[in-house]
mmCIF file of C-alpha atoms in Angstrom:
data_model
loop_
_atom_site.group_PDB
_atom_site.id
_atom_site.type_symbol
_atom_site.label_atom_id
_atom_site.label_comp_id
_atom_site.label_asym_id
_atom_site.label_seq_id
_atom_site.Cartn_x
_atom_site.Cartn_y
_atom_site.Cartn_z
ATOM 1 C CA MET X 1 10.464 -3.948 -2.716
ATOM 2 C CA ARG X 2 12.554 -0.959 -3.844
ATOM 3 C CA CYS X 3 10.625 2.259 -4.327
ATOM 4 C CA LEU X 4 11.157 5.748 -5.750
ATOM 5 C CA ILE X 5 8.811 8.511 -4.545
ATOM 6 C CA VAL X 6 8.179 11.487 -6.844
ATOM 7 C CA ASP X 7 6.526 14.500 -5.202
ATOM 8 C CA ASP X 8 7.227 18.237 -5.093
ATOM 9 C CA SER X 9 6.575 18.484 -1.331
ATOM 10 C CA PRO X 10 9.690 17.942 0.827
ATOM 11 C CA GLY X 11 7.448 17.356 3.854
ATOM 12 C CA PHE X 12 5.476 14.618 2.119
ATOM 13 C CA LEU X 13 8.636 13.000 0.747
ATOM 14 C CA ALA X 14 10.121 12.782 4.237
ATOM 15 C CA ALA X 15 6.911 11.489 5.842
ATOM 16 C CA ALA X 16 6.260 8.914 3.102
ATOM 17 C CA ARG X 17 9.859 7.695 3.266
ATOM 18 C CA ARG X 18 9.661 7.212 7.049
ATOM 19 C CA LEU X 19 6.314 5.420 6.832
ATOM 20 C CA LEU X 20 7.258 3.062 4.017
ATOM 21 C CA GLU X 21 10.682 2.235 5.454
ATOM 22 C CA ARG X 22 9.093 1.492 8.829
ATOM 23 C CA GLU X 23 6.827 -0.961 6.978
ATOM 24 C CA GLY X 24 9.743 -2.738 5.284
ATOM 25 C CA VAL X 25 9.841 -0.956 1.912
ATOM 26 C CA THR X 26 13.288 0.133 0.739
ATOM 27 C CA VAL X 27 12.965 3.726 -0.437
ATOM 28 C CA ALA X 28 15.783 3.800 -2.966
ATOM 29 C CA GLY X 29 15.315 7.504 -3.579
ATOM 30 C CA VAL X 30 13.063 10.511 -3.892
ATOM 31 C CA ALA X 31 12.617 13.034 -6.696
ATOM 32 C CA ARG X 32 10.929 16.436 -6.715
ATOM 33 C CA GLY X 33 10.240 16.732 -10.451
ATOM 34 C CA GLY X 34 10.230 15.059 -13.816
ATOM 35 C CA ALA X 35 13.860 15.431 -14.851
ATOM 36 C CA GLU X 36 15.076 14.209 -11.471
ATOM 37 C CA ALA X 37 12.600 11.298 -11.569
ATOM 38 C CA LEU X 38 13.763 10.194 -15.023
ATOM 39 C CA ARG X 39 17.416 10.251 -13.910
ATOM 40 C CA SER X 40 16.616 8.451 -10.661
ATOM 41 C CA VAL X 41 14.614 5.681 -12.343
ATOM 42 C CA ASP X 42 17.433 5.095 -14.803
ATOM 43 C CA GLU X 43 20.052 5.034 -12.046
ATOM 44 C CA LEU X 44 18.149 3.233 -9.269
ATOM 45 C CA ARG X 45 15.925 0.809 -11.243
ATOM 46 C CA PRO X 46 13.191 0.696 -8.566
ATOM 47 C CA ASP X 47 10.483 -1.961 -8.486
ATOM 48 C CA VAL X 48 7.835 0.694 -7.821
ATOM 49 C CA VAL X 49 7.617 4.392 -8.672
ATOM 50 C CA LEU X 50 5.056 6.468 -6.770
ATOM 51 C CA VAL X 51 4.217 9.624 -8.758
ATOM 52 C CA ASP X 52 2.132 12.514 -7.457
ATOM 53 C CA ILE X 53 -0.436 13.840 -9.933
ATOM 54 C CA ASP X 54 0.509 17.460 -9.266
ATOM 55 C CA LEU X 55 4.243 18.220 -9.311
ATOM 56 C CA GLY X 56 3.975 21.970 -8.955
ATOM 57 C CA GLY X 57 4.044 23.329 -12.482
ATOM 58 C CA GLU X 58 4.440 19.849 -13.929
ATOM 59 C CA SER X 59 1.892 17.115 -14.636
ATOM 60 C CA GLY X 60 2.590 13.861 -12.827
ATOM 61 C CA LEU X 61 0.356 12.083 -15.343
ATOM 62 C CA ASP X 62 2.550 13.308 -18.211
ATOM 63 C CA LEU X 63 5.585 12.108 -16.257
ATOM 64 C CA VAL X 64 4.015 8.662 -15.837
ATOM 65 C CA GLY X 65 3.804 8.374 -19.621
ATOM 66 C CA ARG X 66 7.401 9.515 -20.074
ATOM 67 C CA LEU X 67 8.631 7.077 -17.409
ATOM 68 C CA ALA X 68 6.771 4.171 -19.005
ATOM 69 C CA ARG X 69 8.485 4.848 -22.339
ATOM 70 C CA THR X 70 11.966 4.451 -20.836
ATOM 71 C CA ASP X 71 13.680 1.085 -20.474
ATOM 72 C CA ALA X 72 14.075 1.443 -16.711
ATOM 73 C CA GLY X 73 10.654 2.976 -16.108
ATOM 74 C CA GLY X 74 8.945 0.446 -18.330
ATOM 75 C CA SER X 75 10.165 -2.337 -16.058
ATOM 76 C CA SER X 76 8.962 -0.542 -12.901
ATOM 77 C CA HIS X 77 5.414 -0.615 -11.571
ATOM 78 C CA ILE X 78 4.147 2.968 -11.622
ATOM 79 C CA ILE X 79 1.487 4.027 -9.117
ATOM 80 C CA VAL X 80 -0.180 7.441 -9.180
ATOM 81 C CA ILE X 81 -0.645 9.095 -5.771
ATOM 82 C CA SER X 82 -2.561 12.234 -4.836
ATOM 83 C CA THR X 83 -4.615 14.136 -2.319
ATOM 84 C CA HIS X 84 -7.150 14.635 -5.145
ATOM 85 C CA ALA X 85 -10.103 12.262 -5.415
ATOM 86 C CA GLU X 86 -9.519 9.235 -7.616
ATOM 87 C CA GLU X 87 -12.837 9.898 -9.403
ATOM 88 C CA ASP X 88 -11.362 13.097 -10.843
ATOM 89 C CA TYR X 89 -8.677 11.102 -12.681
ATOM 90 C CA ARG X 90 -10.055 7.553 -12.927
ATOM 91 C CA ASP X 91 -10.404 7.474 -16.733
ATOM 92 C CA VAL X 92 -7.010 9.058 -17.411
ATOM 93 C CA ILE X 93 -5.260 6.681 -15.001
ATOM 94 C CA ALA X 94 -7.104 3.639 -16.380
ATOM 95 C CA GLU X 95 -6.055 4.518 -19.936
ATOM 96 C CA GLY X 96 -2.425 5.143 -18.985
ATOM 97 C CA PRO X 97 0.503 2.904 -18.073
ATOM 98 C CA ALA X 98 0.149 3.212 -14.272
ATOM 99 C CA VAL X 99 -0.949 0.070 -12.427
ATOM 100 C CA GLY X 100 -3.317 2.124 -10.312
ATOM 101 C CA PHE X 101 -3.999 4.964 -7.923
ATOM 102 C CA LEU X 102 -3.475 5.389 -4.181
ATOM 103 C CA PRO X 103 -4.742 8.308 -2.130
ATOM 104 C CA LYS X 104 -1.874 9.748 -0.104
ATOM 105 C CA ALA X 105 -3.977 9.334 3.043
ATOM 106 C CA ILE X 106 -3.850 5.522 2.766
ATOM 107 C CA LEU X 107 -0.338 5.120 1.377
ATOM 108 C CA SER X 108 1.276 2.054 2.948
ATOM 109 C CA ALA X 109 3.303 -0.999 2.031
ATOM 110 C CA ARG X 110 0.128 -3.070 2.248
ATOM 111 C CA ALA X 111 -1.770 -0.720 -0.111
ATOM 112 C CA ILE X 112 1.083 -0.867 -2.645
ATOM 113 C CA GLN X 113 1.218 -4.657 -2.416
ATOM 114 C CA GLY X 114 -2.550 -4.778 -2.884
ATOM 115 C CA LEU X 115 -2.299 -2.869 -6.169
ATOM 116 C CA LEU X 116 0.547 -5.086 -7.309
ATOM 117 C CA GLY X 117 -1.237 -8.281 -6.272
ATOM 118 C CA THR X 118 1.634 -9.289 -3.957
ATOM 119 C CA THR X 119 1.900 -9.952 -0.244
ATOM 120 C CA GLY X 120 4.284 -8.984 2.529
#
């Protein structure tokens, strides 16, 4: 599984990359904002894109919609991640193109595979 992580926190990007790679996920790249994410998805064609809800001054949920409308992003599985409670965004996520939501605290290869309905 090839993954792109989109988050505005350099610390989280580094920690998530280490964790996922240790668990066998290929982190093809990271992006800190919308424009970089759109370029990276087009260039890298990841299987999964993890997008933080809050990208500083940018909405991760808006970015999810923009990614889904691109050829490359439309063929990727998009998962929303956050430190916020899922209940705060459940309806918006359910109505959007993301396959689901993962709290950052439980981010793992297994959790991603669970959302995608795949195994190791």
